[in-house]
């Protein structure tokens, strides 16, 4: 199938009646989102802009992916690497905002997500858990990268809070001659632990509180329920591995980045305005 015929097929699918039904459902979901935004405004949480932007951007992005997915299925396998690298770049840009102000946050995020998600995708493709096709690599890889992104953002956010709130304690430990990595170790540990809470809770509740979409979809498609359960666990294990590697690497590297060559803390100093007030 040629590129242009693929575009024609995608456009034809966009005009099917089921798409209109989906838009009606999106409208219903949007009403619930507006309720949350309205409550945020009413309680003066000042989250309306971020919530609205995230909701609208999520809708636009997922529809764009839906339109492009048919095109992506026609490209050679080698393009999968470029697509996934683009996703890693986007994940870096989004998650590094949680650590705004931290030194080298962009490069640390890029390296951590790239290694955590990339190593997981490569090894699991080699093991056969991810089929070496664009149809499999892109969607499964995107799940792994997206979760690594979220965990990296949580780790950076918690590390930033830990260092800012405990600056005096950290500097006292350094002044007493404590090795920087040992002084920062409790805060790095808390950052990793906090970042991994969502994925750990998801593993604890897997098959008990919730049945994930991939497993449900495979069962509805007629696959063996036991195999569907096993494959869903593999997906969750990939997410756990990628998130764990990402958070450990990100927090560890950030622990080094916030220290100067003179073993002084280079982040969290009060601003001149607050110091003079």
PDB file of C-alpha atoms in Angstrom, residues 2-275:
ATOM      1  CA  UNK A   2       1.395   3.411  -0.988  1.00  0.00           C
ATOM      2  CA  UNK A   3       1.748   6.407   1.282  1.00  0.00           C
ATOM      3  CA  UNK A   4      -1.023   8.365  -0.460  1.00  0.00           C
ATOM      4  CA  UNK A   5      -3.457   5.465  -0.452  1.00  0.00           C
ATOM      5  CA  UNK A   6      -2.803   5.107   3.272  1.00  0.00           C
ATOM      6  CA  UNK A   7      -3.657   8.778   3.781  1.00  0.00           C
ATOM      7  CA  UNK A   8      -6.860   8.268   1.803  1.00  0.00           C
ATOM      8  CA  UNK A   9      -7.832   5.303   3.983  1.00  0.00           C
ATOM      9  CA  UNK A  10      -7.118   7.259   7.183  1.00  0.00           C
ATOM     10  CA  UNK A  11      -9.263  10.169   5.956  1.00  0.00           C
ATOM     11  CA  UNK A  12     -12.083   7.770   5.084  1.00  0.00           C
ATOM     12  CA  UNK A  13     -11.925   6.268   8.570  1.00  0.00           C
ATOM     13  CA  UNK A  14     -12.133   9.760  10.089  1.00  0.00           C
ATOM     14  CA  UNK A  15     -15.503  10.253   8.407  1.00  0.00           C
ATOM     15  CA  UNK A  16     -17.104   7.038   9.636  1.00  0.00           C
ATOM     16  CA  UNK A  17     -20.232   7.329  11.860  1.00  0.00           C
ATOM     17  CA  UNK A  18     -18.400   5.766  14.794  1.00  0.00           C
ATOM     18  CA  UNK A  19     -16.123   8.840  14.896  1.00  0.00           C
ATOM     19  CA  UNK A  20     -19.156  11.069  15.509  1.00  0.00           C
ATOM     20  CA  UNK A  21     -20.193   8.743  18.314  1.00  0.00           C
ATOM     21  CA  UNK A  22     -16.719   9.089  19.775  1.00  0.00           C
ATOM     22  CA  UNK A  23     -16.925  12.880  19.632  1.00  0.00           C
ATOM     23  CA  UNK A  24     -20.190  12.752  21.602  1.00  0.00           C
ATOM     24  CA  UNK A  25     -18.431  10.654  24.231  1.00  0.00           C
ATOM     25  CA  UNK A  26     -15.551  13.142  24.283  1.00  0.00           C
ATOM     26  CA  UNK A  27     -18.103  15.874  24.946  1.00  0.00           C
ATOM     27  CA  UNK A  28     -19.469  13.969  27.948  1.00  0.00           C
ATOM     28  CA  UNK A  29     -15.956  13.432  29.307  1.00  0.00           C
ATOM     29  CA  UNK A  30     -15.209  17.117  28.751  1.00  0.00           C
ATOM     30  CA  UNK A  31     -18.147  18.089  30.961  1.00  0.00           C
ATOM     31  CA  UNK A  32     -16.577  16.113  33.806  1.00  0.00           C
ATOM     32  CA  UNK A  33     -13.257  17.830  33.147  1.00  0.00           C
ATOM     33  CA  UNK A  34     -14.978  21.236  33.208  1.00  0.00           C
ATOM     34  CA  UNK A  35     -16.462  20.307  36.584  1.00  0.00           C
ATOM     35  CA  UNK A  36     -12.959  19.680  37.962  1.00  0.00           C
ATOM     36  CA  UNK A  37     -11.669  22.954  36.485  1.00  0.00           C
ATOM     37  CA  UNK A  38     -14.662  24.838  37.884  1.00  0.00           C
ATOM     38  CA  UNK A  39     -14.092  23.400  41.355  1.00  0.00           C
ATOM     39  CA  UNK A  40     -10.419  24.353  41.110  1.00  0.00           C
ATOM     40  CA  UNK A  41     -11.426  27.926  40.274  1.00  0.00           C
ATOM     41  CA  UNK A  42     -14.039  28.026  43.017  1.00  0.00           C
ATOM     42  CA  UNK A  43     -11.571  26.857  45.657  1.00  0.00           C
ATOM     43  CA  UNK A  44      -8.829  29.135  44.303  1.00  0.00           C
ATOM     44  CA  UNK A  45      -6.376  26.312  43.709  1.00  0.00           C
ATOM     45  CA  UNK A  46      -4.932  28.201  40.730  1.00  0.00           C
ATOM     46  CA  UNK A  47      -4.713  25.024  38.676  1.00  0.00           C
ATOM     47  CA  UNK A  48      -7.234  26.011  36.001  1.00  0.00           C
ATOM     48  CA  UNK A  49      -4.696  26.986  33.342  1.00  0.00           C
ATOM     49  CA  UNK A  50      -2.547  23.893  33.779  1.00  0.00           C
ATOM     50  CA  UNK A  51      -5.567  21.563  33.902  1.00  0.00           C
ATOM     51  CA  UNK A  52      -7.220  23.135  30.851  1.00  0.00           C
ATOM     52  CA  UNK A  53      -4.000  23.142  28.839  1.00  0.00           C
ATOM     53  CA  UNK A  54      -3.226  19.534  29.711  1.00  0.00           C
ATOM     54  CA  UNK A  55      -6.753  18.383  28.833  1.00  0.00           C
ATOM     55  CA  UNK A  56      -6.913  20.167  25.480  1.00  0.00           C
ATOM     56  CA  UNK A  57      -3.349  19.242  24.535  1.00  0.00           C
ATOM     57  CA  UNK A  58      -3.974  15.611  25.425  1.00  0.00           C
ATOM     58  CA  UNK A  59      -7.040  15.544  23.163  1.00  0.00           C
ATOM     59  CA  UNK A  60      -5.239  17.157  20.223  1.00  0.00           C
ATOM     60  CA  UNK A  61      -2.183  14.910  20.591  1.00  0.00           C
ATOM     61  CA  UNK A  62      -4.102  11.635  20.845  1.00  0.00           C
ATOM     62  CA  UNK A  63      -6.294  12.502  17.844  1.00  0.00           C
ATOM     63  CA  UNK A  64      -3.176  13.411  15.858  1.00  0.00           C
ATOM     64  CA  UNK A  65      -1.636  10.067  16.757  1.00  0.00           C
ATOM     65  CA  UNK A  66      -4.847   8.323  15.744  1.00  0.00           C
ATOM     66  CA  UNK A  67      -4.693  10.011  12.337  1.00  0.00           C
ATOM     67  CA  UNK A  68      -1.016   9.211  11.866  1.00  0.00           C
ATOM     68  CA  UNK A  69      -0.981   5.645  13.148  1.00  0.00           C
ATOM     69  CA  UNK A  70      -2.077   4.246   9.788  1.00  0.00           C
ATOM     70  CA  UNK A  71       0.749   6.135   8.091  1.00  0.00           C
ATOM     71  CA  UNK A  72       3.300   4.924  10.623  1.00  0.00           C
ATOM     72  CA  UNK A  73       2.393   1.323   9.923  1.00  0.00           C
ATOM     73  CA  UNK A  74       3.651   1.723   6.354  1.00  0.00           C
ATOM     74  CA  UNK A  75       7.137   3.009   7.162  1.00  0.00           C
ATOM     75  CA  UNK A  76      10.211   0.736   7.395  1.00  0.00           C
ATOM     76  CA  UNK A  77      11.149  -0.761  10.770  1.00  0.00           C
ATOM     77  CA  UNK A  78      14.175   1.533  11.081  1.00  0.00           C
ATOM     78  CA  UNK A  79      11.872   4.513  11.500  1.00  0.00           C
ATOM     79  CA  UNK A  80      10.682   3.054  14.793  1.00  0.00           C
ATOM     80  CA  UNK A  81      13.953   4.122  16.414  1.00  0.00           C
ATOM     81  CA  UNK A  82      13.537   7.711  15.217  1.00  0.00           C
ATOM     82  CA  UNK A  83       9.922   7.805  16.382  1.00  0.00           C
ATOM     83  CA  UNK A  84      10.855   6.477  19.829  1.00  0.00           C
ATOM     84  CA  UNK A  85      13.792   8.917  20.080  1.00  0.00           C
ATOM     85  CA  UNK A  86      11.359  11.733  19.333  1.00  0.00           C
ATOM     86  CA  UNK A  87       9.151  10.452  22.143  1.00  0.00           C
ATOM     87  CA  UNK A  88      12.136  10.409  24.508  1.00  0.00           C
ATOM     88  CA  UNK A  89      12.851  14.027  23.561  1.00  0.00           C
ATOM     89  CA  UNK A  90       9.263  15.024  24.273  1.00  0.00           C
ATOM     90  CA  UNK A  91       9.277  13.097  27.555  1.00  0.00           C
ATOM     91  CA  UNK A  92      12.478  14.901  28.562  1.00  0.00           C
ATOM     92  CA  UNK A  93      10.998  18.325  27.843  1.00  0.00           C
ATOM     93  CA  UNK A  94       7.836  17.593  29.830  1.00  0.00           C
ATOM     94  CA  UNK A  95       9.336  15.899  32.884  1.00  0.00           C
ATOM     95  CA  UNK A  96      12.296  18.267  33.294  1.00  0.00           C
ATOM     96  CA  UNK A  97       9.853  21.083  34.029  1.00  0.00           C
ATOM     97  CA  UNK A  98       9.167  19.416  37.389  1.00  0.00           C
ATOM     98  CA  UNK A  99      12.793  20.023  38.273  1.00  0.00           C
ATOM     99  CA  UNK A 100      13.029  23.562  36.913  1.00  0.00           C
ATOM    100  CA  UNK A 101      16.002  25.316  38.492  1.00  0.00           C
ATOM    101  CA  UNK A 102      17.972  22.160  39.226  1.00  0.00           C
ATOM    102  CA  UNK A 103      21.399  22.087  37.542  1.00  0.00           C
ATOM    103  CA  UNK A 104      21.757  20.060  34.321  1.00  0.00           C
ATOM    104  CA  UNK A 105      18.127  18.956  34.640  1.00  0.00           C
ATOM    105  CA  UNK A 106      17.579  18.643  30.885  1.00  0.00           C
ATOM    106  CA  UNK A 107      20.584  16.437  30.176  1.00  0.00           C
ATOM    107  CA  UNK A 108      20.033  14.325  33.273  1.00  0.00           C
ATOM    108  CA  UNK A 109      16.394  13.781  32.305  1.00  0.00           C
ATOM    109  CA  UNK A 110      17.328  12.896  28.724  1.00  0.00           C
ATOM    110  CA  UNK A 111      19.992  10.423  29.829  1.00  0.00           C
ATOM    111  CA  UNK A 112      17.842   8.860  32.553  1.00  0.00           C
ATOM    112  CA  UNK A 113      14.740   8.371  30.402  1.00  0.00           C
ATOM    113  CA  UNK A 114      16.829   7.285  27.422  1.00  0.00           C
ATOM    114  CA  UNK A 115      18.708   4.653  29.407  1.00  0.00           C
ATOM    115  CA  UNK A 116      15.775   3.498  31.551  1.00  0.00           C
ATOM    116  CA  UNK A 117      13.224   3.207  28.762  1.00  0.00           C
ATOM    117  CA  UNK A 118      15.698   2.405  25.989  1.00  0.00           C
ATOM    118  CA  UNK A 119      17.377  -0.479  27.793  1.00  0.00           C
ATOM    119  CA  UNK A 120      13.995  -1.956  28.695  1.00  0.00           C
ATOM    120  CA  UNK A 121      12.665  -1.716  25.131  1.00  0.00           C
ATOM    121  CA  UNK A 122      15.822  -3.183  23.566  1.00  0.00           C
ATOM    122  CA  UNK A 123      16.082  -6.121  25.988  1.00  0.00           C
ATOM    123  CA  UNK A 124      12.373  -6.981  25.832  1.00  0.00           C
ATOM    124  CA  UNK A 125      12.415  -6.781  22.017  1.00  0.00           C
ATOM    125  CA  UNK A 126      15.368  -9.156  22.001  1.00  0.00           C
ATOM    126  CA  UNK A 127      13.437 -11.455  24.361  1.00  0.00           C
ATOM    127  CA  UNK A 128      10.456 -11.448  22.013  1.00  0.00           C
ATOM    128  CA  UNK A 129       8.059  -9.684  24.405  1.00  0.00           C
ATOM    129  CA  UNK A 130       7.857  -6.789  21.943  1.00  0.00           C
ATOM    130  CA  UNK A 131       7.455  -7.780  18.321  1.00  0.00           C
ATOM    131  CA  UNK A 132      10.100  -6.190  16.085  1.00  0.00           C
ATOM    132  CA  UNK A 133       7.560  -4.320  13.963  1.00  0.00           C
ATOM    133  CA  UNK A 134       6.422  -0.710  13.859  1.00  0.00           C
ATOM    134  CA  UNK A 135       2.919  -1.881  14.814  1.00  0.00           C
ATOM    135  CA  UNK A 136       4.261  -3.263  18.118  1.00  0.00           C
ATOM    136  CA  UNK A 137       7.368  -1.215  18.882  1.00  0.00           C
ATOM    137  CA  UNK A 138       5.785   2.227  18.678  1.00  0.00           C
ATOM    138  CA  UNK A 139       2.716   1.725  20.925  1.00  0.00           C
ATOM    139  CA  UNK A 140       4.419  -0.503  23.497  1.00  0.00           C
ATOM    140  CA  UNK A 141       7.553   1.655  23.471  1.00  0.00           C
ATOM    141  CA  UNK A 142       5.449   4.756  23.967  1.00  0.00           C
ATOM    142  CA  UNK A 143       3.892   3.240  27.107  1.00  0.00           C
ATOM    143  CA  UNK A 144       7.315   2.482  28.546  1.00  0.00           C
ATOM    144  CA  UNK A 145       8.670   5.950  27.702  1.00  0.00           C
ATOM    145  CA  UNK A 146       5.574   7.742  29.024  1.00  0.00           C
ATOM    146  CA  UNK A 147       5.780   5.988  32.370  1.00  0.00           C
ATOM    147  CA  UNK A 148       9.518   6.642  32.611  1.00  0.00           C
ATOM    148  CA  UNK A 149       8.686  10.303  31.954  1.00  0.00           C
ATOM    149  CA  UNK A 150       6.123  10.438  34.760  1.00  0.00           C
ATOM    150  CA  UNK A 151       8.428   8.728  37.230  1.00  0.00           C
ATOM    151  CA  UNK A 152      11.334  11.004  36.281  1.00  0.00           C
ATOM    152  CA  UNK A 153       9.121  14.052  36.856  1.00  0.00           C
ATOM    153  CA  UNK A 154       8.054  12.749  40.267  1.00  0.00           C
ATOM    154  CA  UNK A 155      11.666  12.015  41.242  1.00  0.00           C
ATOM    155  CA  UNK A 156      12.858  15.485  40.218  1.00  0.00           C
ATOM    156  CA  UNK A 157       9.960  17.194  41.967  1.00  0.00           C
ATOM    157  CA  UNK A 158      10.547  15.310  45.208  1.00  0.00           C
ATOM    158  CA  UNK A 159      14.330  15.791  45.067  1.00  0.00           C
ATOM    159  CA  UNK A 160      13.880  19.514  44.550  1.00  0.00           C
ATOM    160  CA  UNK A 161      11.550  19.721  47.547  1.00  0.00           C
ATOM    161  CA  UNK A 162      13.871  17.611  49.704  1.00  0.00           C
ATOM    162  CA  UNK A 163      16.945  19.731  49.009  1.00  0.00           C
ATOM    163  CA  UNK A 164      15.081  23.020  49.405  1.00  0.00           C
ATOM    164  CA  UNK A 165      13.400  22.014  52.676  1.00  0.00           C
ATOM    165  CA  UNK A 166      16.507  20.399  54.200  1.00  0.00           C
ATOM    166  CA  UNK A 167      19.205  22.752  52.982  1.00  0.00           C
ATOM    167  CA  UNK A 168      20.363  23.667  56.492  1.00  0.00           C
ATOM    168  CA  UNK A 169      20.632  20.018  57.523  1.00  0.00           C
ATOM    169  CA  UNK A 170      22.556  19.135  54.365  1.00  0.00           C
ATOM    170  CA  UNK A 171      24.987  22.029  54.783  1.00  0.00           C
ATOM    171  CA  UNK A 172      25.540  21.111  58.425  1.00  0.00           C
ATOM    172  CA  UNK A 173      26.408  17.569  57.421  1.00  0.00           C
ATOM    173  CA  UNK A 174      28.841  18.860  54.803  1.00  0.00           C
ATOM    174  CA  UNK A 175      30.390  21.296  57.304  1.00  0.00           C
ATOM    175  CA  UNK A 176      31.006  18.410  59.698  1.00  0.00           C
ATOM    176  CA  UNK A 177      33.005  16.639  57.000  1.00  0.00           C
ATOM    177  CA  UNK A 178      30.381  14.208  55.758  1.00  0.00           C
ATOM    178  CA  UNK A 179      30.915  12.884  52.207  1.00  0.00           C
ATOM    179  CA  UNK A 180      28.435  14.645  49.875  1.00  0.00           C
ATOM    180  CA  UNK A 181      26.913  11.442  48.554  1.00  0.00           C
ATOM    181  CA  UNK A 182      26.331  10.115  52.057  1.00  0.00           C
ATOM    182  CA  UNK A 183      24.808  13.400  53.240  1.00  0.00           C
ATOM    183  CA  UNK A 184      22.454  13.474  50.261  1.00  0.00           C
ATOM    184  CA  UNK A 185      21.690   9.734  50.355  1.00  0.00           C
ATOM    185  CA  UNK A 186      18.492  10.004  52.482  1.00  0.00           C
ATOM    186  CA  UNK A 187      17.075  12.645  50.154  1.00  0.00           C
ATOM    187  CA  UNK A 188      17.966  10.680  47.024  1.00  0.00           C
ATOM    188  CA  UNK A 189      16.369   7.600  48.584  1.00  0.00           C
ATOM    189  CA  UNK A 190      13.175   9.495  49.435  1.00  0.00           C
ATOM    190  CA  UNK A 191      13.024  10.858  45.887  1.00  0.00           C
ATOM    191  CA  UNK A 192      13.235   7.385  44.337  1.00  0.00           C
ATOM    192  CA  UNK A 193      10.779   5.883  46.820  1.00  0.00           C
ATOM    193  CA  UNK A 194       8.231   8.650  46.252  1.00  0.00           C
ATOM    194  CA  UNK A 195       8.556   8.448  42.464  1.00  0.00           C
ATOM    195  CA  UNK A 196       7.954   4.690  42.428  1.00  0.00           C
ATOM    196  CA  UNK A 197       4.818   4.761  44.616  1.00  0.00           C
ATOM    197  CA  UNK A 198       2.348   4.854  41.654  1.00  0.00           C
ATOM    198  CA  UNK A 199       3.880   1.922  39.794  1.00  0.00           C
ATOM    199  CA  UNK A 200       4.330  -0.116  42.981  1.00  0.00           C
ATOM    200  CA  UNK A 201       0.680   0.459  43.917  1.00  0.00           C
ATOM    201  CA  UNK A 202      -0.330  -0.520  40.380  1.00  0.00           C
ATOM    202  CA  UNK A 203       1.540  -3.808  40.728  1.00  0.00           C
ATOM    203  CA  UNK A 204      -0.058  -4.456  44.114  1.00  0.00           C
ATOM    204  CA  UNK A 205      -3.552  -3.911  42.710  1.00  0.00           C
ATOM    205  CA  UNK A 206      -2.967  -5.713  39.401  1.00  0.00           C
ATOM    206  CA  UNK A 207      -5.774  -8.192  38.769  1.00  0.00           C
ATOM    207  CA  UNK A 208      -7.434  -7.362  42.086  1.00  0.00           C
ATOM    208  CA  UNK A 209      -8.526  -3.728  42.028  1.00  0.00           C
ATOM    209  CA  UNK A 210      -8.178  -3.231  38.286  1.00  0.00           C
ATOM    210  CA  UNK A 211      -7.830  -5.190  35.043  1.00  0.00           C
ATOM    211  CA  UNK A 212      -5.604  -3.207  32.672  1.00  0.00           C
ATOM    212  CA  UNK A 213      -6.742  -2.297  29.180  1.00  0.00           C
ATOM    213  CA  UNK A 214      -4.252  -4.453  27.278  1.00  0.00           C
ATOM    214  CA  UNK A 215      -5.333  -7.623  29.069  1.00  0.00           C
ATOM    215  CA  UNK A 216      -9.013  -6.769  28.664  1.00  0.00           C
ATOM    216  CA  UNK A 217      -8.513  -5.980  24.977  1.00  0.00           C
ATOM    217  CA  UNK A 218      -6.669  -9.246  24.330  1.00  0.00           C
ATOM    218  CA  UNK A 219      -9.396 -11.263  26.051  1.00  0.00           C
ATOM    219  CA  UNK A 220     -12.120  -9.474  24.085  1.00  0.00           C
ATOM    220  CA  UNK A 221     -10.150 -10.174  20.905  1.00  0.00           C
ATOM    221  CA  UNK A 222     -10.273 -13.905  21.681  1.00  0.00           C
ATOM    222  CA  UNK A 223      -6.759 -14.513  23.036  1.00  0.00           C
ATOM    223  CA  UNK A 224      -6.078 -17.079  25.753  1.00  0.00           C
ATOM    224  CA  UNK A 225      -6.955 -15.375  29.086  1.00  0.00           C
ATOM    225  CA  UNK A 226      -3.927 -16.845  30.849  1.00  0.00           C
ATOM    226  CA  UNK A 227      -1.578 -15.637  28.102  1.00  0.00           C
ATOM    227  CA  UNK A 228      -3.298 -12.244  28.196  1.00  0.00           C
ATOM    228  CA  UNK A 229      -2.661 -12.094  31.951  1.00  0.00           C
ATOM    229  CA  UNK A 230       0.975 -13.102  31.519  1.00  0.00           C
ATOM    230  CA  UNK A 231       1.550 -10.532  28.772  1.00  0.00           C
ATOM    231  CA  UNK A 232      -0.092  -7.807  30.853  1.00  0.00           C
ATOM    232  CA  UNK A 233       2.281  -8.638  33.698  1.00  0.00           C
ATOM    233  CA  UNK A 234       5.206  -8.394  31.265  1.00  0.00           C
ATOM    234  CA  UNK A 235       4.012  -4.912  30.294  1.00  0.00           C
ATOM    235  CA  UNK A 236       3.766  -3.871  33.951  1.00  0.00           C
ATOM    236  CA  UNK A 237       7.204  -5.361  34.631  1.00  0.00           C
ATOM    237  CA  UNK A 238       8.636  -3.326  31.738  1.00  0.00           C
ATOM    238  CA  UNK A 239       7.064  -0.161  33.143  1.00  0.00           C
ATOM    239  CA  UNK A 240       8.421  -0.969  36.607  1.00  0.00           C
ATOM    240  CA  UNK A 241      11.924  -1.664  35.277  1.00  0.00           C
ATOM    241  CA  UNK A 242      12.041   1.444  33.098  1.00  0.00           C
ATOM    242  CA  UNK A 243      10.693   3.625  35.913  1.00  0.00           C
ATOM    243  CA  UNK A 244      13.054   2.151  38.482  1.00  0.00           C
ATOM    244  CA  UNK A 245      16.118   2.590  36.294  1.00  0.00           C
ATOM    245  CA  UNK A 246      15.057   6.117  35.334  1.00  0.00           C
ATOM    246  CA  UNK A 247      14.404   7.308  38.892  1.00  0.00           C
ATOM    247  CA  UNK A 248      17.558   5.740  40.299  1.00  0.00           C
ATOM    248  CA  UNK A 249      19.735   7.214  37.567  1.00  0.00           C
ATOM    249  CA  UNK A 250      18.025  10.616  37.618  1.00  0.00           C
ATOM    250  CA  UNK A 251      18.155  11.044  41.406  1.00  0.00           C
ATOM    251  CA  UNK A 252      21.704   9.734  41.607  1.00  0.00           C
ATOM    252  CA  UNK A 253      23.021  12.033  38.889  1.00  0.00           C
ATOM    253  CA  UNK A 254      21.130  14.986  40.324  1.00  0.00           C
ATOM    254  CA  UNK A 255      22.702  14.285  43.706  1.00  0.00           C
ATOM    255  CA  UNK A 256      26.077  14.859  42.064  1.00  0.00           C
ATOM    256  CA  UNK A 257      24.967  17.821  39.975  1.00  0.00           C
ATOM    257  CA  UNK A 258      23.817  19.890  42.968  1.00  0.00           C
ATOM    258  CA  UNK A 259      27.292  19.694  44.525  1.00  0.00           C
ATOM    259  CA  UNK A 260      30.180  21.973  43.545  1.00  0.00           C
ATOM    260  CA  UNK A 261      33.789  20.861  43.166  1.00  0.00           C
ATOM    261  CA  UNK A 262      34.361  22.342  46.629  1.00  0.00           C
ATOM    262  CA  UNK A 263      31.699  19.949  48.010  1.00  0.00           C
ATOM    263  CA  UNK A 264      29.203  22.728  48.631  1.00  0.00           C
ATOM    264  CA  UNK A 265      25.498  22.657  47.851  1.00  0.00           C
ATOM    265  CA  UNK A 266      24.891  24.590  44.636  1.00  0.00           C
ATOM    266  CA  UNK A 267      21.095  24.597  44.745  1.00  0.00           C
ATOM    267  CA  UNK A 268      18.458  25.955  47.085  1.00  0.00           C
ATOM    268  CA  UNK A 269      20.138  29.161  48.172  1.00  0.00           C
ATOM    269  CA  UNK A 270      17.685  31.877  49.234  1.00  0.00           C
ATOM    270  CA  UNK A 271      17.139  34.638  46.679  1.00  0.00           C
ATOM    271  CA  UNK A 272      18.616  38.044  47.374  1.00  0.00           C
ATOM    272  CA  UNK A 273      15.120  39.440  47.854  1.00  0.00           C
ATOM    273  CA  UNK A 274      14.135  36.889  50.480  1.00  0.00           C
ATOM    274  CA  UNK A 275      17.520  37.132  52.171  1.00  0.00           C
TER     275      UNK A 275
END
